[in-house]
Short mmCIF file of C-alpha atoms in Angstrom, two decimals:
data_model
loop_
_atom_site.label_atom_id
_atom_site.label_comp_id
_atom_site.label_asym_id
_atom_site.label_seq_id
_atom_site.Cartn_x
_atom_site.Cartn_y
_atom_site.Cartn_z
CA MET D 881 0.00 0.00 0.00
CA MET D 882 2.23 2.84 -1.27
CA ARG D 883 1.03 6.23 -0.24
CA ARG D 884 1.89 8.91 -2.79
CA LEU D 885 4.76 11.05 -1.57
CA PHE D 886 2.93 14.31 -2.26
CA SER D 887 -0.50 13.41 -1.00
CA PRO D 888 -2.28 16.29 0.80
CA ALA D 889 -1.93 14.52 4.16
CA VAL D 890 1.85 14.26 3.81
CA ALA D 891 2.19 17.82 2.51
CA VAL D 892 0.12 19.35 5.33
CA GLY D 893 1.91 17.22 7.90
CA ALA D 894 5.32 18.37 6.64
CA LEU D 895 4.22 22.01 6.66
CA SER D 896 2.93 21.66 10.20
CA LEU D 897 6.27 20.25 11.38
CA ALA D 898 8.16 22.93 9.47
CA ALA D 899 6.04 25.60 11.19
CA LEU D 900 6.92 24.16 14.58
CA VAL D 901 10.62 24.29 13.76
CA GLY D 902 10.18 27.83 12.39
CA VAL D 903 8.53 29.08 15.59
CA TYR D 904 11.33 27.54 17.65
CA TRP D 905 13.91 29.11 15.37
CA LEU D 906 12.36 32.57 15.76
CA LEU D 907 12.31 32.19 19.55
CA ALA D 908 15.97 31.08 19.51
CA LEU D 909 16.90 34.18 17.51
CA ARG D 910 15.06 36.56 19.84
CA PRO D 911 17.42 39.20 21.20
CA GLY D 912 18.62 38.38 24.70
CA THR D 913 18.40 34.64 24.23
CA ASN D 914 21.53 32.74 25.22
CA ALA D 915 22.57 31.18 21.94
CA ALA D 916 24.65 28.54 23.73
CA LEU D 917 21.64 27.22 25.66
CA VAL D 918 18.95 27.65 22.98
CA PRO D 919 20.69 26.37 19.87
CA VAL D 920 19.34 27.25 16.42
CA PRO D 921 18.31 24.32 14.21
CA PRO D 922 21.55 24.24 12.13
CA LYS D 923 23.48 23.84 15.39
CA ILE D 924 21.23 20.95 16.40
CA LEU D 925 21.82 19.33 13.02
CA ALA D 926 25.56 19.77 13.52
CA ALA D 927 25.32 18.13 16.95
CA PHE D 928 23.37 15.29 15.36
CA ALA D 929 26.11 14.73 12.77
CA GLU D 930 28.78 14.98 15.47
CA GLU D 931 27.09 12.44 17.73
CA ILE D 932 26.73 10.01 14.86
CA ALA D 933 30.36 10.51 13.80
CA ASN D 934 31.77 9.93 17.30
CA GLY D 935 29.56 6.88 17.73
CA ASN D 936 27.74 8.13 20.85
CA LEU D 937 24.32 8.28 19.29
CA PRO D 938 24.35 4.80 17.68
CA THR D 939 25.71 3.23 20.88
CA ASN D 940 23.13 4.88 23.09
CA MET D 941 20.32 4.19 20.64
CA LEU D 942 21.17 0.51 20.52
CA ALA D 943 21.38 0.31 24.31
CA SER D 944 17.95 1.93 24.65
CA ILE D 945 16.31 -0.13 21.91
CA GLN D 946 17.61 -3.34 23.41
CA ARG D 947 16.42 -2.30 26.86
CA VAL D 948 12.96 -1.21 25.77
CA LEU D 949 12.44 -4.32 23.64
CA ILE D 950 13.44 -6.74 26.41
CA GLY D 951 11.37 -4.86 28.99
CA PHE D 952 8.47 -4.61 26.57
CA PHE D 953 8.43 -8.31 25.77
CA ILE D 954 8.61 -9.37 29.41
CA GLY D 955 5.89 -6.93 30.50
CA ALA D 956 3.63 -7.51 27.48
CA ALA D 957 3.87 -11.31 27.53
CA LEU D 958 3.02 -11.50 31.23
CA ALA D 959 0.23 -8.96 30.82
CA LEU D 960 -1.42 -10.68 27.86
CA ILE D 961 -1.33 -14.10 29.51
CA LEU D 962 -2.59 -12.91 32.90
CA GLY D 963 -5.08 -10.41 31.43
CA ALA D 964 -6.54 -13.01 29.09
CA MET D 965 -6.94 -15.52 31.92
CA ALA D 966 -8.40 -12.94 34.31
CA GLY D 967 -10.88 -11.77 31.70
CA TRP D 968 -11.99 -15.24 30.64
CA PHE D 969 -11.82 -17.82 33.40
CA LYS D 970 -14.03 -17.08 36.39
CA TRP D 971 -11.59 -18.40 38.97
CA TRP D 972 -8.61 -16.63 37.47
CA GLY D 973 -10.68 -13.47 37.43
CA TRP D 974 -11.45 -13.82 41.14
CA ILE D 975 -7.77 -14.34 41.86
CA LEU D 976 -6.25 -11.72 39.56
CA ASN D 977 -8.82 -8.94 39.30
CA PRO D 978 -8.19 -7.46 42.77
CA ILE D 979 -4.46 -7.34 42.04
CA ILE D 980 -4.94 -5.80 38.59
CA ASP D 981 -7.36 -3.22 39.95
CA ALA D 982 -5.06 -2.43 42.88
CA ILE D 983 -2.01 -1.71 40.70
CA ARG D 984 -4.05 0.08 38.06
CA PRO D 985 -3.91 3.60 39.54
CA ILE D 986 -0.21 3.38 40.52
CA PRO D 987 2.18 4.97 37.99
CA ALA D 988 5.01 2.57 37.17
CA LEU D 989 7.55 5.27 37.98
CA ALA D 990 6.43 5.19 41.60
CA TYR D 991 8.14 1.80 41.92
CA ILE D 992 11.55 3.22 40.99
CA PRO D 993 12.78 3.90 44.56
CA LEU D 994 11.63 0.46 45.68
CA VAL D 995 13.17 -1.32 42.71
CA ILE D 996 16.48 0.50 43.26
CA VAL D 997 16.57 -0.50 46.91
CA TRP D 998 15.60 -4.11 46.22
CA VAL D 999 17.36 -4.81 42.95
CA GLY D 1000 20.06 -2.13 42.84
CA ILE D 1001 20.88 0.30 40.05
CA GLY D 1002 22.01 -2.28 37.50
CA GLU D 1003 20.41 -3.34 34.24
CA PRO D 1004 17.79 -5.64 35.84
CA SER D 1005 16.18 -2.78 37.74
CA ARG D 1006 15.81 -0.76 34.52
CA LEU D 1007 14.22 -3.73 32.76
CA ILE D 1008 11.84 -4.27 35.68
CA ILE D 1009 10.69 -0.65 35.59
CA ILE D 1010 10.06 -0.78 31.83
CA ALA D 1011 8.28 -4.11 32.12
CA LEU D 1012 6.07 -2.77 34.91
CA ALA D 1013 5.19 0.28 32.82
CA VAL D 1014 4.28 -1.87 29.81
CA PHE D 1015 2.41 -4.41 31.92
CA LYS D 1016 -0.31 -2.11 33.18
CA PRO D 1017 -2.00 -0.91 29.96
CA CYS D 1018 -1.54 -4.33 28.38
CA VAL D 1019 -3.14 -6.27 31.22
CA VAL D 1020 -6.10 -3.89 31.49
CA ASN D 1021 -6.79 -4.00 27.75
CA ALA D 1022 -6.31 -7.75 27.46
CA ARG D 1023 -8.79 -8.33 30.26
CA ALA D 1024 -11.31 -5.90 28.74
CA GLY D 1025 -10.99 -7.63 25.37
CA MET D 1026 -11.78 -11.02 26.83
CA GLN D 1027 -14.77 -9.63 28.69
CA GLU D 1028 -16.16 -8.20 25.45
CA VAL D 1029 -16.11 -11.44 23.47
CA ALA D 1030 -19.50 -11.80 21.77
CA GLN D 1031 -21.57 -14.59 23.32
CA ILE D 1032 -22.82 -15.66 19.88
CA TYR D 1033 -19.35 -16.88 18.84
CA VAL D 1034 -18.92 -18.76 22.11
CA ASP D 1035 -22.32 -20.44 21.68
CA ALA D 1036 -21.55 -21.28 18.05
CA ALA D 1037 -18.22 -22.90 19.00
CA ARG D 1038 -19.80 -24.85 21.84
CA THR D 1039 -22.61 -26.23 19.65
CA LEU D 1040 -19.91 -27.32 17.20
CA GLY D 1041 -18.33 -29.43 19.92
CA ALA D 1042 -15.42 -27.19 20.98
CA SER D 1043 -13.97 -27.84 24.44
CA LYS D 1044 -13.73 -25.00 26.95
CA TRP D 1045 -10.01 -24.69 26.26
CA ARG D 1046 -10.59 -24.63 22.51
CA VAL D 1047 -13.20 -21.89 22.90
CA PHE D 1048 -10.57 -19.92 24.85
CA THR D 1049 -7.82 -20.34 22.27
CA THR D 1050 -9.81 -20.24 19.03
CA VAL D 1051 -12.69 -17.89 19.84
CA ALA D 1052 -11.94 -15.68 22.84
CA ILE D 1053 -8.33 -14.84 22.00
CA PRO D 1054 -8.80 -14.12 18.26
CA SER D 1055 -11.82 -11.95 18.89
CA ALA D 1056 -9.96 -10.04 21.64
CA ILE D 1057 -6.91 -9.36 19.46
CA PRO D 1058 -7.96 -5.80 18.56
CA TYR D 1059 -7.93 -5.04 22.30
CA PHE D 1060 -4.56 -6.73 22.72
CA ILE D 1061 -3.14 -4.50 19.98
CA ALA D 1062 -4.58 -1.38 21.59
CA GLY D 1063 -2.93 -2.41 24.86
CA LEU D 1064 0.40 -3.11 23.18
CA ARG D 1065 0.39 0.26 21.46
CA THR D 1066 -0.26 2.08 24.72
CA GLY D 1067 2.41 -0.18 26.25
CA VAL D 1068 4.96 1.00 23.69
CA SER D 1069 4.49 4.63 24.71
CA THR D 1070 4.42 3.99 28.46
CA GLY D 1071 7.45 1.74 28.01
CA PHE D 1072 9.37 4.56 26.36
CA LEU D 1073 8.39 6.90 29.14
CA ALA D 1074 9.74 4.44 31.68
CA LEU D 1075 12.85 3.83 29.60
CA VAL D 1076 13.93 7.45 29.74
CA ALA D 1077 13.04 7.71 33.43
CA ALA D 1078 14.99 4.54 34.20
CA GLU D 1079 18.01 5.75 32.23
CA LEU D 1080 18.05 9.05 34.04
CA ILE D 1081 19.07 7.09 37.14
CA ALA D 1082 22.69 6.11 36.98
CA ALA D 1083 22.59 4.38 33.62
CA PRO D 1084 25.94 3.94 31.86
CA SER D 1085 24.36 4.24 28.40
CA GLY D 1086 21.14 4.88 26.55
CA LEU D 1087 19.26 7.88 25.19
CA GLY D 1088 18.05 8.87 28.66
CA PHE D 1089 21.64 8.84 29.88
CA MET D 1090 22.72 10.80 26.81
CA ILE D 1091 20.25 13.66 27.28
CA GLN D 1092 20.90 13.79 31.01
CA ASN D 1093 24.66 13.79 30.57
CA ALA D 1094 24.55 16.44 27.83
CA GLY D 1095 22.32 18.59 30.00
CA GLN D 1096 24.86 18.51 32.80
CA TYR D 1097 27.47 19.92 30.40
CA PHE D 1098 25.00 22.52 29.05
CA ARG D 1099 25.07 20.76 25.66
CA THR D 1100 21.39 21.46 25.04
CA ASP D 1101 21.94 20.82 21.33
CA ILE D 1102 22.78 17.18 22.11
CA THR D 1103 19.88 16.96 24.55
CA ILE D 1104 17.51 18.14 21.82
CA VAL D 1105 18.99 15.60 19.38
CA GLY D 1106 18.35 12.89 21.99
CA ILE D 1107 14.78 14.03 22.56
CA ILE D 1108 14.05 14.02 18.82
CA VAL D 1109 15.58 10.57 18.41
CA ILE D 1110 13.44 9.25 21.29
CA GLY D 1111 10.36 10.71 19.62
CA VAL D 1112 11.16 9.18 16.24
CA LEU D 1113 12.00 5.78 17.77
CA GLY D 1114 8.75 5.77 19.76
CA ALA D 1115 6.75 6.64 16.66
CA LEU D 1116 8.48 3.86 14.68
CA LEU D 1117 7.78 1.28 17.38
CA ASP D 1118 4.16 2.41 17.57
CA GLN D 1119 3.87 2.08 13.78
CA GLY D 1120 5.40 -1.38 14.03
CA ALA D 1121 2.87 -2.43 16.65
CA SER D 1122 0.05 -0.95 14.62
CA ARG D 1123 1.17 -2.74 11.44
CA ALA D 1124 1.55 -6.03 13.29
CA GLY D 1125 -1.92 -5.45 14.66
CA ARG D 1126 -3.42 -4.82 11.24
CA ALA D 1127 -1.73 -7.93 9.86
CA LEU D 1128 -3.25 -9.95 12.70
CA THR D 1129 -6.71 -8.42 12.27
CA LYS D 1130 -6.98 -8.31 8.49
CA TRP D 1131 -10.24 -10.23 8.94
CA SER D 1132 -11.76 -7.30 10.83
CA ASP D 1133 -14.06 -4.91 9.01
CA ALA D 1134 -13.51 -2.22 11.62
CA ARG D 1135 -12.71 1.18 10.15
CA LYS D 1136 -9.02 1.53 9.42
CA VAL D 1137 -7.48 4.70 10.81
CA GLN D 1138 -4.08 5.95 9.57
CA MET V 729 -63.43 -17.59 12.47
CA SER V 730 -65.27 -18.82 15.53
CA ASP V 731 -63.49 -20.41 18.46
CA SER V 732 -65.29 -23.71 18.23
CA MET V 733 -64.49 -24.03 14.56
CA SER V 734 -60.76 -23.44 14.98
CA ARG V 735 -60.62 -25.80 17.90
CA ALA V 736 -62.21 -28.43 15.71
CA THR V 737 -59.59 -27.70 13.06
CA LYS V 738 -56.87 -28.17 15.63
CA SER V 739 -58.06 -31.55 16.82
CA VAL V 740 -58.53 -32.78 13.26
CA VAL V 741 -55.09 -31.78 12.02
CA THR V 742 -53.41 -32.99 15.18
CA SER V 743 -54.71 -36.48 14.75
CA ALA V 744 -53.88 -36.29 11.05
CA ALA V 745 -50.33 -35.38 11.97
CA ASP V 746 -49.97 -38.24 14.38
CA GLU V 747 -50.99 -41.00 12.02
CA PRO V 748 -48.42 -41.14 9.22
CA PHE V 749 -45.50 -40.89 11.62
CA ALA V 750 -46.90 -43.17 14.28
CA ALA V 751 -46.50 -46.13 11.93
CA THR V 752 -42.75 -45.64 11.50
CA VAL V 753 -41.75 -44.35 14.93
CA ASP V 754 -44.03 -46.42 17.09
CA THR V 755 -41.47 -48.59 18.91
CA ASN V 756 -38.52 -46.15 18.93
CA PRO V 757 -38.24 -43.03 21.05
CA PRO V 758 -38.70 -39.85 18.98
CA LYS V 759 -35.57 -38.25 17.52
CA LEU V 760 -36.20 -35.26 19.72
CA GLY V 761 -38.68 -35.23 22.60
CA VAL V 762 -39.62 -32.34 24.85
CA ARG V 763 -41.11 -33.62 28.08
CA ASN V 764 -43.23 -31.45 30.42
CA LEU V 765 -40.93 -28.54 29.89
CA THR V 766 -41.55 -25.37 31.85
CA HIS V 767 -39.20 -22.43 32.03
CA ARG V 768 -39.14 -19.28 34.11
CA PHE V 769 -36.95 -16.21 33.84
CA MET V 770 -36.33 -13.86 36.73
CA ILE V 771 -37.14 -10.36 35.54
CA GLY V 772 -37.48 -6.86 36.96
CA SER V 773 -36.40 -5.37 40.25
CA PRO V 774 -37.10 -6.86 42.72
CA PRO V 775 -36.78 -10.01 40.61
CA SER V 776 -39.98 -11.92 40.08
CA PRO V 777 -40.41 -15.09 38.06
CA LEU V 778 -41.98 -14.90 34.60
CA THR V 779 -43.12 -18.14 33.04
CA VAL V 780 -41.95 -18.08 29.42
CA LEU V 781 -42.72 -21.69 28.53
CA GLN V 782 -45.34 -23.88 30.15
CA ASP V 783 -45.88 -27.63 29.94
CA ILE V 784 -44.35 -28.11 26.53
CA ASP V 785 -44.64 -31.66 25.33
CA VAL V 786 -43.55 -32.36 21.76
CA SER V 787 -42.23 -35.35 19.83
CA ILE V 788 -40.24 -34.87 16.65
CA ALA V 789 -39.75 -37.92 14.44
CA ARG V 790 -36.53 -38.80 12.65
CA GLY V 791 -36.07 -37.01 9.33
CA GLN V 792 -38.93 -34.57 9.87
CA PHE V 793 -38.71 -30.93 8.95
CA VAL V 794 -40.49 -29.20 11.81
CA CYS V 795 -41.15 -25.49 12.02
CA ILE V 796 -41.91 -23.79 15.30
CA ILE V 797 -43.96 -20.69 14.71
CA GLY V 798 -45.40 -18.13 17.04
CA GLU V 799 -45.58 -14.45 17.83
CA SER V 800 -42.50 -12.52 18.80
CA GLY V 801 -41.82 -13.15 22.49
CA CYS V 802 -43.69 -16.46 22.68
CA GLY V 803 -40.55 -18.30 23.74
CA LYS V 804 -39.85 -20.19 20.52
CA SER V 805 -36.16 -19.28 20.47
CA THR V 806 -35.86 -20.18 24.15
CA LEU V 807 -37.41 -23.57 23.41
CA LEU V 808 -34.96 -24.17 20.56
CA ARG V 809 -31.99 -23.19 22.73
CA MET V 810 -33.15 -25.74 25.26
CA MET V 811 -33.33 -28.40 22.57
CA ALA V 812 -29.68 -27.57 21.80
CA GLY V 813 -28.66 -27.71 25.45
CA LEU V 814 -27.66 -24.03 25.39
CA LEU V 815 -30.21 -23.39 28.16
CA THR V 816 -31.44 -25.64 30.94
CA PRO V 817 -35.19 -25.66 31.53
CA SER V 818 -36.57 -24.91 35.01
CA GLU V 819 -38.62 -28.09 34.86
CA GLY V 820 -38.87 -31.04 32.53
CA GLN V 821 -36.32 -32.08 29.96
CA VAL V 822 -35.39 -32.53 26.34
CA MET V 823 -34.66 -36.06 25.12
CA HIS V 824 -32.50 -36.88 22.13
CA ASP V 825 -32.90 -40.51 20.99
CA GLY V 826 -34.36 -41.24 24.40
CA LYS V 827 -31.41 -39.79 26.30
CA PRO V 828 -31.72 -36.53 28.23
CA VAL V 829 -29.93 -33.51 26.77
CA ASN V 830 -27.50 -32.10 29.34
CA GLY V 831 -25.64 -29.19 27.83
CA VAL V 832 -24.50 -28.69 24.28
CA HIS V 833 -23.52 -31.61 22.12
CA HIS V 834 -22.07 -31.71 18.61
CA GLU V 835 -24.88 -34.03 17.51
CA LEU V 836 -27.30 -31.14 18.02
CA GLY V 837 -26.18 -28.57 15.44
CA PHE V 838 -27.35 -24.98 15.70
CA VAL V 839 -27.73 -22.18 13.19
CA PHE V 840 -28.20 -18.80 14.82
CA GLN V 841 -30.31 -15.85 13.83
CA GLN V 842 -27.38 -13.47 14.15
CA ASP V 843 -24.28 -13.68 12.05
CA ALA V 844 -22.32 -16.35 13.94
CA VAL V 845 -19.66 -17.08 11.32
CA PHE V 846 -16.23 -16.50 12.90
CA PRO V 847 -14.97 -13.33 11.21
CA TRP V 848 -11.32 -14.14 11.96
CA LEU V 849 -11.42 -17.42 10.02
CA THR V 850 -11.68 -17.94 6.28
CA VAL V 851 -14.69 -19.74 4.83
CA GLU V 852 -12.93 -23.10 4.76
CA LYS V 853 -11.55 -22.71 8.29
CA ASN V 854 -15.07 -21.92 9.49
CA VAL V 855 -16.45 -25.04 7.84
CA GLU V 856 -13.57 -27.07 9.27
CA TYR V 857 -14.09 -25.77 12.81
CA GLY V 858 -16.48 -28.44 14.08
CA PRO V 859 -14.62 -31.47 12.67
CA LYS V 860 -11.34 -30.04 13.97
CA SER V 861 -12.89 -29.55 17.42
CA ARG V 862 -13.79 -33.21 17.44
CA GLY V 863 -10.27 -34.31 16.49
CA ILE V 864 -11.07 -35.60 13.01
CA ALA V 865 -7.94 -36.31 10.95
CA LYS V 866 -6.75 -33.70 8.47
CA ALA V 867 -7.37 -35.75 5.33
CA GLU V 868 -10.94 -36.47 6.38
CA ARG V 869 -11.50 -32.82 7.31
CA GLU V 870 -10.28 -31.73 3.89
CA LYS V 871 -12.88 -33.99 2.27
CA LEU V 872 -15.64 -32.62 4.49
CA VAL V 873 -14.67 -29.03 3.73
CA ALA V 874 -14.57 -29.66 -0.02
CA HIS V 875 -17.92 -31.44 0.05
CA TRP V 876 -19.81 -28.92 2.15
CA CYS V 877 -18.36 -25.84 0.48
CA GLU V 878 -19.51 -27.37 -2.79
CA SER V 879 -22.95 -28.20 -1.38
CA VAL V 880 -23.65 -24.58 -0.54
CA GLY V 881 -21.96 -23.20 -3.66
CA LEU V 882 -19.00 -21.55 -1.96
CA THR V 883 -16.13 -23.51 -3.48
CA SER V 884 -14.64 -20.44 -5.17
CA PHE V 885 -14.85 -18.48 -1.90
CA ARG V 886 -13.05 -20.98 0.30
CA LYS V 887 -10.14 -18.64 1.03
CA ALA V 888 -12.32 -15.56 1.55
CA TYR V 889 -12.91 -13.91 4.91
CA PRO V 890 -16.54 -13.46 5.99
CA LYS V 891 -16.29 -9.66 5.68
CA GLU V 892 -15.76 -10.17 1.95
CA LEU V 893 -19.07 -12.04 1.60
CA SER V 894 -22.69 -10.88 1.39
CA GLY V 895 -25.16 -11.63 4.17
CA GLY V 896 -26.67 -14.51 2.22
CA MET V 897 -23.26 -16.03 1.54
CA ARG V 898 -22.34 -15.79 5.20
CA LYS V 899 -25.51 -17.74 6.01
CA ARG V 900 -24.36 -20.39 3.54
CA VAL V 901 -21.08 -20.61 5.43
CA ASP V 902 -23.06 -20.99 8.63
CA LEU V 903 -25.13 -23.83 7.13
CA ALA V 904 -22.09 -25.57 5.69
CA ARG V 905 -20.30 -25.27 9.04
CA ALA V 906 -23.26 -26.84 10.85
CA TYR V 907 -23.69 -29.68 8.34
CA ALA V 908 -19.95 -30.39 8.03
CA ASN V 909 -19.92 -31.31 11.70
CA GLY V 910 -22.23 -34.23 10.94
CA PRO V 911 -24.95 -33.40 13.48
CA ASP V 912 -27.87 -35.73 13.98
CA VAL V 913 -30.40 -32.90 14.35
CA LEU V 914 -30.19 -29.35 13.01
CA LEU V 915 -31.73 -26.60 15.08
CA MET V 916 -32.20 -23.35 13.19
CA ASP V 917 -33.24 -20.19 14.98
CA GLU V 918 -34.79 -17.81 12.42
CA PRO V 919 -31.61 -18.10 10.38
CA PHE V 920 -32.86 -16.01 7.46
CA ALA V 921 -34.71 -13.30 9.39
CA ALA V 922 -32.12 -10.65 8.54
CA LEU V 923 -32.01 -11.39 4.80
CA ASP V 924 -33.89 -9.60 2.02
CA VAL V 925 -36.91 -11.38 0.56
CA GLN V 926 -35.18 -12.66 -2.56
CA THR V 927 -32.09 -13.99 -0.79
CA LYS V 928 -34.35 -15.53 1.81
CA GLY V 929 -36.22 -17.47 -0.87
CA VAL V 930 -32.98 -18.78 -2.38
CA MET V 931 -31.70 -19.79 1.07
CA GLN V 932 -34.95 -21.63 1.84
CA GLU V 933 -34.45 -23.71 -1.28
CA ALA V 934 -30.83 -24.33 -0.26
CA VAL V 935 -31.94 -25.54 3.16
CA LEU V 936 -34.52 -27.88 1.61
CA GLN V 937 -31.84 -29.30 -0.66
CA LEU V 938 -29.53 -29.93 2.30
CA TRP V 939 -32.40 -31.50 4.19
CA SER V 940 -33.42 -33.88 1.42
CA ALA V 941 -29.80 -34.73 0.59
CA THR V 942 -28.92 -35.64 4.19
CA GLY V 943 -32.27 -36.79 5.58
CA LYS V 944 -31.31 -35.12 8.88
CA THR V 945 -34.05 -33.93 11.19
CA VAL V 946 -34.48 -30.15 11.15
CA VAL V 947 -36.23 -27.97 13.72
CA PHE V 948 -36.64 -24.50 12.30
CA VAL V 949 -37.94 -21.55 14.30
CA THR V 950 -39.59 -18.76 12.34
CA HIS V 951 -42.24 -16.07 12.65
CA ASP V 952 -42.74 -16.02 8.90
CA LEU V 953 -45.79 -18.01 7.86
CA ASP V 954 -44.73 -18.35 4.20
CA GLU V 955 -41.40 -19.71 5.33
CA ALA V 956 -43.04 -22.30 7.56
CA VAL V 957 -45.42 -23.39 4.78
CA PHE V 958 -42.63 -23.67 2.23
CA LEU V 959 -40.25 -25.64 4.44
CA SER V 960 -42.12 -27.82 6.92
CA ASP V 961 -43.70 -31.23 7.26
CA VAL V 962 -45.17 -30.28 10.58
CA VAL V 963 -45.70 -26.92 12.22
CA ILE V 964 -45.76 -26.44 15.97
CA VAL V 965 -47.81 -23.34 16.74
CA LEU V 966 -46.96 -21.71 20.06
CA ALA V 967 -49.30 -19.42 21.98
CA SER V 968 -47.85 -16.55 24.03
CA ARG V 969 -47.62 -15.53 27.68
CA PRO V 970 -46.83 -18.13 28.77
CA GLY V 971 -45.50 -19.92 25.72
CA ARG V 972 -47.30 -23.19 25.23
CA VAL V 973 -48.13 -25.54 22.41
CA HIS V 974 -51.35 -24.38 20.86
CA ALA V 975 -51.48 -26.75 17.93
CA ILE V 976 -49.40 -29.20 16.00
CA VAL V 977 -50.42 -28.89 12.40
CA ARG V 978 -49.46 -31.21 9.59
CA ASN V 979 -48.51 -29.17 6.54
CA PRO V 980 -50.63 -30.50 3.65
CA LEU V 981 -48.31 -29.07 0.99
CA GLY V 982 -46.71 -31.78 -1.15
CA ARG V 983 -43.07 -32.17 -2.13
CA PRO V 984 -40.84 -31.48 -3.92
CA ARG V 985 -41.17 -27.77 -3.39
CA VAL V 986 -39.74 -25.42 -5.94
CA GLU V 987 -39.90 -21.72 -6.74
CA ALA V 988 -43.30 -22.11 -8.48
CA THR V 989 -44.77 -23.86 -5.45
CA ARG V 990 -44.96 -20.48 -3.71
CA VAL V 991 -47.65 -19.22 -6.08
CA SER V 992 -49.65 -22.46 -6.31
CA ASP V 993 -53.21 -22.91 -5.02
CA GLU V 994 -51.96 -25.75 -2.88
CA PHE V 995 -49.55 -23.36 -1.17
CA ALA V 996 -52.34 -20.87 -0.51
CA ALA V 997 -54.54 -23.58 0.97
CA ALA V 998 -51.76 -24.83 3.25
CA LYS V 999 -51.05 -21.29 4.31
CA ARG V 1000 -54.71 -20.74 5.15
CA THR V 1001 -54.77 -23.83 7.38
CA LEU V 1002 -51.75 -22.57 9.27
CA TRP V 1003 -53.00 -19.02 9.41
CA ASN V 1004 -56.22 -20.16 11.03
CA ALA V 1005 -54.30 -22.10 13.65
CA MET V 1006 -52.15 -19.06 14.37
CA GLN V 1007 -55.11 -16.70 14.67
CA ASP V 1008 -56.56 -19.06 17.15
CA ALA V 1009 -53.26 -19.10 19.04
CA ARG V 1010 -53.19 -15.31 19.08
CA LYS V 1011 -56.66 -15.18 20.63
CA ALA V 1012 -55.72 -17.78 23.20
CA GLY V 1013 -52.66 -15.70 24.08
CA ALA V 1014 -54.61 -12.45 24.35
CA ILE V 1015 -57.29 -13.87 26.61
CA LYS V 1016 -54.68 -15.10 29.03
#
């Protein structure tokens, strides 16, 4: 599905981004602004090139991507399994629902002090924080999806002789997949949030470390490069999740957005 | 029509219905028997019991095409769901081949009023679903899928997803899926109610073809009198509030039934017989 390069949507989107950069540029050029702390766009581009050339940016990007992917898979896998069980099987619901509902209002970042004390400031604690952040939206959506499974499909499967387990795997889970995808997409953004937060605490590498470190040396140009890279990476991951979701739900006649 | 006259009609047709089948079924239990079935729902706040079905007692012989007809809300769908084991009656029971029905069973196939085709599976995977659930080997499943897709005219749509099909085609998938599972009895709950008149007519002929090709017993719920006349051997007329059997009418219309049958005098006469029984049922319901 190739979208034409100069479609109105792309053109307007590019103009809108260009306007944002333009406004920033004007503010940076305002008299009295400290040019060293509010770098103009060409300076940011130069910092970008510099960070690629000296290898800092690729190293930190890789560290962050690896971290967020591992944390994401741990958190998402646990969440989908537990959420699906809680939303489908009565007993699992009785066991898991109070726990899910109890952790629901707690922001994952609130666990940071506890995780640091218990697990230390090494890599595992960062993965735990990311996994926790991904877990919450995924588990809530997975459970909701299983609770919304249309009774008609369950009845149809049962009259065709499907066992309870087969109804779970071949009816409940497929029909809840759109919810799973919605949870995973929210999980990607909360995971990125947690990634940066986790890397701000004594991480030896990563984009969070990079922007923090640059900030300490007043290299705001590098900090801005880091922020933009985080944004682009997050958008790419979200697109990936959305594409995977569409591939899995190509049977759905729900309206396609984007 | 006067009350006494319709009551006379009822007794006459009932005995007429009993005779031809009595000879063949005499010693065996009926294919499907409903015994002293009563059902109550709890409704309102505070909850109070509402009797939806009362003292239903029906015998359905092997190979019969039986329509259950009655006003909206008379409990005909509830009765059919109980025959399938999807619902448990408050009192009484449903017997299949003389054995009580406890919960759903693959021998009691069901075709729903709503679109129940799994949208996440292709046509062939839908048709394969029942046999696969029962652990039938792949080679055998492949044969079943090929046969039943062919039977309903969907061979060229085997790889299509339901969203790519029309409403009528999706109903064909539903029928093929039910038949492919080799049920002993097919229970159909107003399966064509959502279709346009023309598609409905075509589907009725398709269902008659499946019925005569397989010889499987069919119980078909409908509120459409023409549909009942066109399809059935026997019509069970339910009265409302509470739902109860008002009459069991033998459909005098001969077979085979084709498109032209719908405009024949014979069809009109059969329809009149049924219409009279239903009017009578309506009055009985209103008085109560």
